[in-house]
C-alpha positions as a Python dict, from the first residue, in 0.01 Angstrom:
ca = {
    (1, 'M'): (0, 0, 0),
    (2, 'R'): (324, -188, 31),
    (3, 'L'): (426, 35, 324),
    (4, 'L'): (91, -31, 496),
    (5, 'M'): (135, -408, 459),
    (6, 'M'): (482, -384, 607),
    (7, 'L'): (348, -189, 906),
    (8, 'I'): (72, -447, 963),
    (9, 'F'): (328, -729, 946),
    (10, 'F'): (561, -548, 1186),
    (11, 'C'): (286, -477, 1439),
    (12, 'S'): (159, -833, 1432),
    (13, 'F'): (512, -954, 1501),
    (14, 'Y'): (604, -690, 1758),
    (15, 'S'): (298, -667, 1981),
    (16, 'P'): (318, -1019, 2130),
    (17, 'L'): (688, -966, 2191),
    (18, 'Q'): (612, -650, 2383),
    (19, 'A'): (337, -827, 2577),
    (20, 'A'): (570, -1110, 2673),
    (21, 'Q'): (814, -862, 2819),
    (22, 'K'): (558, -721, 3061),
    (23, 'P'): (566, -904, 3394),
    (24, 'N'): (250, -1078, 3508),
    (25, 'I'): (115, -1002, 3856),
    (26, 'L'): (-17, -1256, 4105),
    (27, 'F'): (-190, -1049, 4373),
    (28, 'I'): (-276, -1250, 4685),
    (29, 'A'): (-484, -1098, 4966),
    (30, 'I'): (-550, -1263, 5302),
    (31, 'D'): (-831, -1129, 5520),
    (32, 'D'): (-768, -1035, 5886),
    (33, 'Q'): (-415, -1180, 5875),
    (34, 'N'): (-190, -1033, 6142),
    (35, 'D'): (184, -1096, 6171),
    (36, 'W'): (142, -1459, 6278),
    (37, 'I'): (335, -1571, 5971),
    (38, 'G'): (654, -1776, 5993),
    (39, 'C'): (881, -1525, 5820),
    (40, 'L'): (736, -1239, 6030),
    (41, 'K'): (792, -1428, 6358),
    (42, 'G'): (467, -1297, 6504),
    (43, 'H'): (389, -1630, 6673),
    (44, 'P'): (664, -1883, 6762),
    (45, 'Q'): (461, -2188, 6659),
    (46, 'I'): (298, -2079, 6334),
    (47, 'K'): (358, -2296, 6029),
    (48, 'T'): (329, -2118, 5692),
    (49, 'P'): (586, -2289, 5465),
    (50, 'H'): (435, -2170, 5135),
    (51, 'I'): (421, -1801, 5225),
    (52, 'D'): (770, -1831, 5375),
    (53, 'K'): (891, -1980, 5046),
    (54, 'V'): (762, -1678, 4854),
    (55, 'A'): (932, -1449, 5105),
    (56, 'A'): (1261, -1635, 5051),
    (57, 'R'): (1222, -1576, 4677),
    (58, 'G'): (1178, -1204, 4727),
    (59, 'T'): (1165, -919, 4977),
    (60, 'L'): (968, -923, 5300),
    (61, 'F'): (859, -592, 5450),
    (62, 'A'): (877, -669, 5821),
    (63, 'N'): (744, -328, 5923),
    (64, 'A'): (445, -298, 5687),
    (65, 'H'): (114, -150, 5798),
    (66, 'C'): (-240, -103, 5670),
    (67, 'Q'): (-406, 236, 5612),
    (68, 'S'): (-711, 136, 5815),
    (69, 'P'): (-779, -153, 6056),
    (70, 'L'): (-1105, -233, 5881),
    (71, 'C'): (-1178, -417, 5554),
    (72, 'N'): (-1354, -161, 5335),
    (73, 'P'): (-1142, 149, 5404),
    (74, 'S'): (-819, -51, 5392),
    (75, 'R'): (-895, -215, 5058),
    (76, 'T'): (-1039, 106, 4914),
    (77, 'S'): (-717, 285, 5003),
    (78, 'L'): (-491, 20, 4849),
    (79, 'M'): (-691, -4, 4527),
    (80, 'T'): (-743, 371, 4476),
    (81, 'G'): (-404, 491, 4601),
    (82, 'L'): (-569, 735, 4843),
    (83, 'R'): (-580, 751, 5222),
    (84, 'P'): (-905, 702, 5415),
    (85, 'S'): (-858, 1055, 5547),
    (86, 'T'): (-868, 1173, 5183),
    (87, 'T'): (-1172, 974, 5067),
    (88, 'G'): (-1375, 983, 5389),
    (89, 'V'): (-1430, 607, 5358),
    (90, 'Y'): (-1391, 489, 5719),
    (91, 'G'): (-1661, 222, 5763),
    (92, 'L'): (-1786, -92, 5593),
    (93, 'A'): (-1994, 139, 5372),
    (94, 'P'): (-1998, 315, 5131),
    (95, 'W'): (-1851, 169, 4812),
    (96, 'F'): (-1624, 447, 4692),
    (97, 'R'): (-1785, 453, 4345),
    (98, 'T'): (-2099, 598, 4504),
    (99, 'I'): (-1905, 908, 4611),
    (100, 'E'): (-1934, 1170, 4339),
    (101, 'K'): (-1572, 1283, 4370),
    (102, 'F'): (-1434, 930, 4326),
    (103, 'K'): (-1688, 760, 4099),
    (104, 'D'): (-1445, 775, 3804),
    (105, 'R'): (-1127, 717, 4002),
    (106, 'V'): (-897, 482, 3809),
    (107, 'S'): (-829, 188, 4039),
    (108, 'L'): (-521, -33, 4030),
    (109, 'P'): (-677, -308, 3812),
    (110, 'Q'): (-830, -49, 3580),
    (111, 'Y'): (-495, 122, 3535),
    (112, 'L'): (-329, -209, 3456),
    (113, 'E'): (-602, -292, 3205),
    (114, 'Q'): (-552, 47, 3040),
    (115, 'N'): (-188, -51, 2999),
    (116, 'G'): (-232, -390, 2834),
    (117, 'Y'): (-315, -627, 3121),
    (118, 'K'): (-599, -874, 3139),
    (119, 'T'): (-734, -850, 3494),
    (120, 'Y'): (-884, -1142, 3686),
    (121, 'T'): (-1035, -1155, 4032),
    (122, 'T'): (-1165, -1419, 4267),
    (123, 'G'): (-1248, -1413, 4637),
    (124, 'K'): (-1224, -1097, 4846),
    (125, 'I'): (-1028, -811, 4693),
    (126, 'Y'): (-1264, -524, 4754),
    (127, 'H'): (-1487, -553, 5061),
    (128, 'G'): (-1794, -773, 5027),
    (129, 'G'): (-1943, -770, 4680),
    (130, 'Y'): (-1797, -431, 4586),
    (131, 'G'): (-1638, -431, 4241),
    (132, 'R'): (-1774, -771, 4141),
    (133, 'K'): (-2070, -666, 3928),
    (134, 'K'): (-2004, -659, 3555),
    (135, 'T'): (-2132, -302, 3556),
    (136, 'D'): (-1856, -209, 3804),
    (137, 'Q'): (-1592, -255, 3532),
    (138, 'E'): (-1317, -320, 3787),
    (139, 'F'): (-1192, -648, 3636),
    (140, 'S'): (-1196, -823, 3298),
    (141, 'V'): (-1280, -1169, 3438),
    (142, 'I'): (-1464, -1239, 3763),
    (143, 'G'): (-1436, -1573, 3943),
    (144, 'P'): (-1606, -1717, 4253),
    (145, 'P'): (-1677, -1477, 4541),
    (146, 'A'): (-1533, -1503, 4890),
    (147, 'G'): (-1724, -1716, 5135),
    (148, 'V'): (-1708, -1938, 5441),
    (149, 'G'): (-1818, -2247, 5254),
    (150, 'V'): (-1947, -2535, 5463),
    (151, 'K'): (-2070, -2445, 5813),
    (152, 'P'): (-2167, -2646, 6121),
    (153, 'P'): (-2540, -2697, 6189),
    (154, 'K'): (-2524, -2426, 6456),
    (155, 'K'): (-2264, -2194, 6610),
    (156, 'L'): (-1984, -2371, 6795),
    (157, 'V'): (-1931, -2088, 7045),
    (158, 'E'): (-2207, -1877, 7198),
    (159, 'T'): (-2059, -1527, 7211),
    (160, 'P'): (-2213, -1226, 7391),
    (161, 'N'): (-2318, -1079, 7057),
    (162, 'P'): (-2473, -1371, 6866),
    (163, 'H'): (-2339, -1260, 6528),
    (164, 'P'): (-2327, -1570, 6301),
    (165, 'L'): (-1976, -1490, 6174),
    (166, 'V'): (-1819, -1457, 6519),
    (167, 'D'): (-1740, -1823, 6579),
    (168, 'W'): (-1444, -2060, 6577),
    (169, 'G'): (-1343, -2423, 6620),
    (170, 'T'): (-1352, -2746, 6423),
    (171, 'F'): (-1628, -2979, 6308),
    (172, 'P'): (-1637, -3269, 6055),
    (173, 'H'): (-1589, -3129, 5706),
    (174, 'K'): (-1344, -3136, 5416),
    (175, 'D'): (-1098, -2871, 5301),
    (176, 'E'): (-1246, -2904, 4953),
    (177, 'D'): (-1579, -2774, 5087),
    (178, 'K'): (-1433, -2444, 5204),
    (179, 'G'): (-1477, -2119, 5013),
    (180, 'D'): (-1103, -2056, 5004),
    (181, 'W'): (-1042, -2396, 4842),
    (182, 'Q'): (-1281, -2301, 4563),
    (183, 'V'): (-1114, -1961, 4521),
    (184, 'A'): (-771, -2125, 4494),
    (185, 'S'): (-904, -2387, 4251),
    (186, 'W'): (-1039, -2119, 4017),
    (187, 'A'): (-707, -1933, 4028),
    (188, 'V'): (-521, -2257, 3952),
    (189, 'D'): (-752, -2319, 3656),
    (190, 'Q'): (-670, -1976, 3510),
    (191, 'L'): (-298, -2044, 3543),
    (192, 'N'): (-336, -2390, 3389),
    (193, 'K'): (-477, -2221, 3079),
    (194, 'N'): (-129, -2069, 3047),
    (195, 'P'): (-241, -1718, 2945),
    (196, 'T'): (-29, -1560, 2673),
    (197, 'E'): (-112, -1196, 2745),
    (198, 'P'): (11, -1013, 3058),
    (199, 'F'): (-223, -1083, 3348),
    (200, 'F'): (-316, -938, 3685),
    (201, 'L'): (-462, -1229, 3882),
    (202, 'S'): (-605, -1112, 4215),
    (203, 'V'): (-685, -1390, 4461),
    (204, 'G'): (-854, -1294, 4788),
    (205, 'F'): (-870, -1550, 5069),
    (206, 'F'): (-1139, -1517, 5337),
    (207, 'L'): (-970, -1695, 5630),
    (208, 'P'): (-848, -1638, 5899),
    (209, 'H'): (-1143, -1397, 5916),
    (210, 'V'): (-1412, -1525, 6150),
    (211, 'P'): (-1570, -1774, 6156),
    (212, 'C'): (-1235, -1946, 6211),
    (213, 'Y'): (-1338, -2295, 6104),
    (214, 'A'): (-1067, -2541, 6003),
    (215, 'T'): (-1052, -2917, 5960),
    (216, 'Q'): (-892, -3131, 6229),
    (217, 'Q'): (-564, -3180, 6041),
    (218, 'W'): (-484, -2811, 6081),
    (219, 'F'): (-579, -2809, 6449),
    (220, 'D'): (-345, -3105, 6499),
    (221, 'L'): (-53, -2879, 6407),
    (222, 'Y'): (-117, -2687, 6729),
    (223, 'P'): (-183, -2927, 7021),
    (224, 'E'): (-363, -2753, 7305),
    (225, 'E'): (-124, -2884, 7570),
    (226, 'T'): (175, -2707, 7409),
    (227, 'L'): (-8, -2405, 7266),
    (228, 'Q'): (159, -2070, 7329),
    (229, 'L'): (-74, -1777, 7394),
    (230, 'P'): (13, -1422, 7289),
    (231, 'P'): (179, -1186, 7540),
    (232, 'F'): (-85, -1049, 7775),
    (233, 'L'): (-95, -786, 8051),
    (234, 'A'): (-412, -754, 8256),
    (235, 'T'): (-342, -385, 8329),
    (236, 'D'): (-259, -311, 7964),
    (237, 'R'): (-529, -47, 7919),
    (238, 'D'): (-462, 138, 8245),
    (239, 'D'): (-232, 390, 8074),
    (240, 'T'): (-430, 423, 7749),
    (241, 'P'): (-688, 701, 7699),
    (242, 'R'): (-1057, 627, 7747),
    (243, 'F'): (-1099, 746, 7388),
    (244, 'S'): (-910, 438, 7268),
    (245, 'W'): (-1217, 233, 7369),
    (246, 'Y'): (-1441, 447, 7149),
    (247, 'L'): (-1271, 305, 6836),
    (248, 'H'): (-1421, -35, 6919),
    (249, 'W'): (-1705, 67, 7152),
    (250, 'K'): (-1963, -199, 7068),
    (251, 'L'): (-1867, -477, 6826),
    (252, 'P'): (-1966, -835, 6746),
    (253, 'E'): (-1615, -951, 6842),
    (254, 'P'): (-1599, -1035, 7215),
    (255, 'R'): (-1369, -880, 7474),
    (256, 'F'): (-1093, -1079, 7641),
    (257, 'K'): (-1314, -1100, 7952),
    (258, 'F'): (-1546, -1337, 7765),
    (259, 'L'): (-1258, -1555, 7640),
    (260, 'Q'): (-1137, -1589, 7996),
    (261, 'E'): (-1473, -1658, 8159),
    (262, 'A'): (-1586, -1900, 7886),
    (263, 'N'): (-1246, -2074, 7870),
    (264, 'Q'): (-1224, -1991, 7499),
    (265, 'W'): (-887, -1814, 7471),
    (266, 'K'): (-688, -2125, 7374),
    (267, 'N'): (-962, -2239, 7139),
    (268, 'L'): (-965, -1906, 6956),
    (269, 'V'): (-586, -1885, 6930),
    (270, 'R'): (-567, -2244, 6809),
    (271, 'S'): (-847, -2184, 6557),
    (272, 'Y'): (-675, -1872, 6420),
    (273, 'L'): (-343, -2054, 6384),
    (274, 'A'): (-514, -2351, 6216),
    (275, 'C'): (-696, -2126, 5968),
    (276, 'T'): (-374, -1940, 5889),
    (277, 'S'): (-196, -2267, 5808),
    (278, 'F'): (-489, -2378, 5591),
    (279, 'V'): (-479, -2053, 5394),
    (280, 'D'): (-104, -2095, 5357),
    (281, 'S'): (-172, -2432, 5192),
    (282, 'Q'): (-405, -2259, 4945),
    (283, 'V'): (-141, -1998, 4869),
    (284, 'G'): (84, -2294, 4799),
    (285, 'R'): (-163, -2446, 4552),
    (286, 'V'): (-170, -2121, 4354),
    (287, 'T'): (205, -2053, 4356),
    (288, 'E'): (279, -2415, 4263),
    (289, 'A'): (47, -2380, 3963),
    (290, 'L'): (243, -2070, 3865),
    (291, 'E'): (566, -2269, 3869),
    (292, 'K'): (415, -2576, 3702),
    (293, 'N'): (305, -2362, 3407),
    (294, 'N'): (649, -2196, 3374),
    (295, 'L'): (504, -1856, 3462),
    (296, 'A'): (700, -1785, 3780),
    (297, 'E'): (1004, -1634, 3611),
    (298, 'N'): (803, -1350, 3460),
    (299, 'T'): (546, -1299, 3737),
    (300, 'I'): (555, -1054, 4026),
    (301, 'I'): (394, -1206, 4336),
    (302, 'V'): (248, -973, 4597),
    (303, 'I'): (113, -1113, 4923),
    (304, 'W'): (-67, -879, 5161),
    (305, 'S'): (-338, -860, 5426),
    (306, 'D'): (-589, -581, 5475),
    (307, 'H'): (-517, -548, 5852),
    (308, 'G'): (-424, -747, 6159),
    (309, 'W'): (-630, -900, 6440),
    (310, 'H'): (-615, -904, 6821),
    (311, 'L'): (-648, -1233, 7007),
    (312, 'G'): (-675, -1105, 7363),
    (313, 'E'): (-402, -840, 7352),
    (314, 'K'): (-525, -500, 7477),
    (315, 'L'): (-819, -688, 7637),
    (316, 'I'): (-1003, -735, 7306),
    (317, 'T'): (-1040, -955, 7002),
    (318, 'G'): (-1074, -826, 6647),
    (319, 'K'): (-925, -528, 6468),
    (320, 'N'): (-1040, -164, 6493),
    (321, 'T'): (-737, -33, 6685),
    (322, 'L'): (-427, 173, 6608),
    (323, 'W'): (-184, -65, 6781),
    (324, 'E'): (69, -303, 6627),
    (325, 'R'): (-142, -618, 6639),
    (326, 'S'): (-412, -446, 6433),
    (327, 'T'): (-200, -246, 6187),
    (328, 'R'): (97, -472, 6112),
    (329, 'V'): (42, -694, 5810),
    (330, 'P'): (235, -931, 5584),
    (331, 'L'): (369, -759, 5271),
    (332, 'I'): (587, -962, 5036),
    (333, 'F'): (709, -897, 4682),
    (334, 'A'): (882, -1164, 4473),
    (335, 'G'): (967, -1194, 4106),
    (336, 'P'): (1170, -1022, 3833),
    (337, 'G'): (1369, -719, 3946),
    (338, 'I'): (1322, -801, 4317),
    (339, 'T'): (1607, -897, 4549),
    (340, 'E'): (1572, -1247, 4689),
    (341, 'N'): (1582, -1348, 5056),
    (342, 'A'): (1575, -988, 5175),
    (343, 'V'): (1404, -835, 5478),
    (344, 'C'): (1326, -464, 5493),
    (345, 'E'): (1273, -308, 5836),
    (346, 'K'): (1183, 36, 5697),
    (347, 'P'): (818, 134, 5745),
    (348, 'A'): (598, 49, 5448),
    (349, 'E'): (228, 95, 5375),
    (350, 'L'): (-27, -97, 5172),
    (351, 'L'): (-76, 236, 4995),
    (352, 'D'): (271, 182, 4845),
    (353, 'I'): (165, -125, 4645),
    (354, 'Y'): (-1, 72, 4363),
    (355, 'P'): (299, 294, 4276),
    (356, 'T'): (539, 3, 4329),
    (357, 'L'): (364, -215, 4072),
    (358, 'I'): (352, 72, 3826),
    (359, 'E'): (728, 110, 3848),
    (360, 'L'): (804, -263, 3845),
    (361, 'C'): (592, -300, 3531),
    (362, 'N'): (750, 5, 3362),
    (363, 'L'): (415, 176, 3323),
    (364, 'P'): (360, 552, 3299),
    (365, 'P'): (381, 699, 3652),
    (366, 'R'): (79, 857, 3821),
    (367, 'M'): (116, 1180, 4013),
    (368, 'D'): (-212, 1145, 4206),
    (369, 'L'): (-116, 850, 4430),
    (370, 'E'): (-50, 912, 4799),
    (371, 'G'): (179, 614, 4848),
    (372, 'H'): (545, 587, 4747),
    (373, 'S'): (719, 323, 4538),
    (374, 'L'): (905, 53, 4729),
    (375, 'V'): (1129, -29, 4434),
    (376, 'P'): (1441, 122, 4600),
    (377, 'Q'): (1390, -118, 4893),
    (378, 'L'): (1314, -408, 4657),
    (379, 'K'): (1660, -354, 4509),
    (380, 'D'): (1832, -295, 4844),
    (381, 'A'): (1633, -354, 5162),
    (382, 'N'): (1858, -117, 5358),
    (383, 'T'): (1780, 185, 5141),
    (384, 'P'): (1664, 471, 5367),
    (385, 'R'): (1297, 564, 5353),
    (386, 'K'): (1181, 897, 5495),
    (387, 'W'): (808, 822, 5514),
    (388, 'P'): (642, 654, 5813),
    (389, 'A'): (342, 421, 5792),
    (390, 'I'): (19, 606, 5871),
    (391, 'T'): (-299, 430, 5980),
    (392, 'S'): (-639, 595, 6033),
    (393, 'H'): (-950, 463, 6202),
    (394, 'N'): (-1238, 704, 6167),
    (395, 'R'): (-1178, 1076, 6136),
    (396, 'N'): (-882, 1231, 6320),
    (397, 'N'): (-768, 907, 6486),
    (398, 'T'): (-422, 833, 6350),
    (399, 'S'): (-119, 617, 6415),
    (400, 'V'): (228, 709, 6288),
    (401, 'R'): (468, 413, 6280),
    (402, 'T'): (836, 479, 6218),
    (403, 'E'): (1122, 231, 6231),
    (404, 'N'): (1150, 244, 6610),
    (405, 'Y'): (837, 412, 6746),
    (406, 'R'): (459, 431, 6731),
    (407, 'Y'): (268, 754, 6795),
    (408, 'I'): (-112, 760, 6826),
    (409, 'H'): (-329, 1071, 6819),
    (410, 'Y'): (-701, 1049, 6896),
    (411, 'A'): (-973, 1290, 6787),
    (412, 'D'): (-1008, 1434, 7138),
    (413, 'G'): (-635, 1520, 7148),
    (414, 'S'): (-526, 1232, 7373),
    (415, 'E'): (-207, 1052, 7274),
    (416, 'E'): (5, 740, 7310),
    (417, 'F'): (371, 683, 7231),
    (418, 'Y'): (565, 357, 7234),
    (419, 'D'): (927, 252, 7194),
    (420, 'M'): (872, -46, 6966),
    (421, 'K'): (1223, -184, 7008),
    (422, 'Q'): (1216, -188, 7387),
    (423, 'D'): (841, -247, 7425),
    (424, 'P'): (707, -444, 7124),
    (425, 'A'): (384, -535, 7309),
    (426, 'E'): (310, -164, 7364),
    (427, 'W'): (262, -197, 7739),
    (428, 'N'): (424, 130, 7844),
    (429, 'N'): (265, 450, 7710),
    (430, 'L'): (540, 715, 7708),
    (431, 'S'): (325, 1007, 7591),
    (432, 'G'): (355, 1182, 7929),
    (433, 'D'): (731, 1134, 7962),
    (434, 'P'): (914, 1467, 7900),
    (435, 'N'): (1218, 1275, 7778),
    (436, 'Y'): (1019, 1183, 7465),
    (437, 'A'): (862, 1524, 7401),
    (438, 'K'): (1088, 1603, 7104),
    (439, 'L'): (1034, 1263, 6943),
    (440, 'I'): (658, 1293, 6991),
    (441, 'E'): (660, 1633, 6825),
    (442, 'E'): (852, 1490, 6527),
    (443, 'H'): (593, 1213, 6487),
    (444, 'R'): (305, 1456, 6534),
    (445, 'A'): (428, 1646, 6228),
    (446, 'W'): (331, 1347, 6010),
    (447, 'L'): (-39, 1360, 6097),
    (448, 'P'): (-252, 1404, 5782),
    (449, 'T'): (-345, 1764, 5708),
    (450, 'V'): (-657, 1646, 5525),
    (451, 'N'): (-915, 1467, 5739),
    (452, 'E'): (-1242, 1442, 5552),
    (453, 'K'): (-1568, 1385, 5734),
    (454, 'P'): (-1727, 1043, 5681),
    (455, 'A'): (-1844, 1019, 5320),
    (456, 'P'): (-2218, 1017, 5243),
    (457, 'G'): (-2361, 675, 5313),
    (458, 'S'): (-2101, 591, 5581),
    (459, 'K'): (-2212, 325, 5827),
    (460, 'H'): (-2100, 24, 6027),
    (461, 'R'): (-1825, 99, 6283),
    (462, 'I'): (-1843, 474, 6231),
    (463, 'L'): (-1721, 693, 6518),
    (464, 'R'): (-1784, 1066, 6507),
    (465, 'Y'): (-1644, 1328, 6743),
    (466, 'E'): (-1776, 1682, 6725),
    (467, 'N'): (-1787, 1961, 6985),
    (468, 'G'): (-1655, 1731, 7252),
    (469, 'Q'): (-1919, 1463, 7194),
    (470, 'A'): (-1829, 1110, 7082),
    (471, 'N'): (-2092, 925, 6882),
    (472, 'W'): (-2074, 555, 6797),
    (473, 'E'): (-2295, 439, 6512),
    (474, 'E'): (-2545, 725, 6558),
    (475, 'V'): (-2564, 694, 6939),
    (476, 'D'): (-2391, 944, 7169),
    (477, 'I'): (-2146, 803, 7424),
    (478, 'K'): (-2189, 952, 7771),
    (479, 'A'): (-1870, 1073, 7939),
    (480, 'D'): (-1930, 847, 8242),
    (481, 'E'): (-2080, 552, 8052),
    (482, 'P'): (-1924, 218, 8153),
    (483, 'I'): (-1715, 52, 7883),
    (484, 'P'): (-1932, -228, 7739),
    (485, 'E'): (-1858, -591, 7830),
    (486, 'L'): (-1592, -510, 8088),
}
C-alpha cells in the first residue's frame, strides 16, 4: 500500500513536468498564398512584417512546394503524410475518410493527440468543412470555421464565369467583420487562457483566396500609380504542350485575356497584395498573443500555404498548374531546436511537415509517411537533401522540382524542363534541347511509381486521360477543340 501511494505521488508530480517539456505547436495555414511574401521576395512591394518576423526567428524554406495545386488534395496530403498519387485524392472531393483504405488513417492532429497533445482548430485546415464535425474526431476543440465574412451587396467584378467567390476589390467594411479576424480572435482567446498542457493550435486563414476583399487601408499600401505587375510574356504558352491547358480547361477563375480586356489586371494584383498584408496582420495578432502569454519560448511555429496562385502569368489566374507560381509556397519553422535567421534553398515539400514535427517533438517515429524530416536543415540550412519536391495535379501529371531545375511530365507523355536559376519565370521550355537530355532523364527517375486512379467520389477539377482521350469533369475534350476563353 505504501509503495502504491508513493507511485501515485510520483506520477502526479512527474506527469506535468513531462508535459511542460513537450513543445507546443502553433500551426498557421494561409489559403492560396503564393510566394508574394516579404522574406520570399516573390513581389518587390509586398509588406508582410509579421510573417517576416517569424522567419527571422527561425528557418525559411525558400524552395518549398505543395503536393497538389488544389486545396483538398494538398491539405489531405499534408495531414495524412501521403501523396495524392497514393491516395487518389485529386479533386475538391472526396473527403479521404470516405475511402475505405484510408478511413482509419491516423492524421497529424490525431497522432499528436495520441501522444499527449490537446488539439485545437479554427478556420480552414482541411478543405471546406472536412474534419470539423465532432464525429470526425480530428481535433479536440473546434473553433469558428473559415469564411469570407462581410460581403458587398453584389459582385464588384463581373467575370466570364459568374461564380460568387471569383471577385476582388474594396468596399466599405471593417477588418473586424472579416472571417479571418474572427478566426484570429478565437486563436488569441485560446492562447490568453494560457493552456498548461501541450497544445497543437491550428489556425487556417481564408485570404488571399478569392474573393479578394480588403478594406481601404490595405489597398493604400499599394497605390495603383506605382503598382508593379508580375513578369509577363504574351507568347509564354507557345512552347508548352496543349495538354498543359487540360489541367485548367474550364474554371471559374478567368484567363489573363479577361483581365486585359476588362482592365482588371492591376485591380486583381492590388487586391491580392492587400489581402496578403491583411492576413499578415492577423498572423501578427496570433503570434503576439503567444509572446504576451510567455508561450513563445516553448512553441514551434509552422507557417505554410496549401498552394500558390497565378495573377496573369502563363495567361491565367488561379492555381491548377505545375509551374512555380502555383507550386511554390511559404514554409517557415521557428521555435525551440530551430536555427534562427536561416534560409534553406534545398527543395522541401509540405509532405515533410508531419515527420518534421514528430522529430521536433521527440515522438515515436512513423514508418508509413512519404515525406522526410526537415530537422537536419532546421539545424543547418546548408545540409544536403537528396529528395526533390514532387507536385501532382490529377493522375500522371507531375512536376519534379530540384534545387536548380523543374521537370514536368504530363499524362500524354509531353514534357517541360526549365533552368530555374537562369529562367525563374519559366519562359523557355528546354525539354527538346539535347544538351539537357541527361538532366531530364535524372529528373524523370523521380516520377512516382504509384499513380492511383481518382478515388471513388472524385469530382470538381478532375481530369482523366485514358486510351488517348482527355476528359475534363466527365466531358471528353476533342483534339481540335479551341482552348476556352482564349
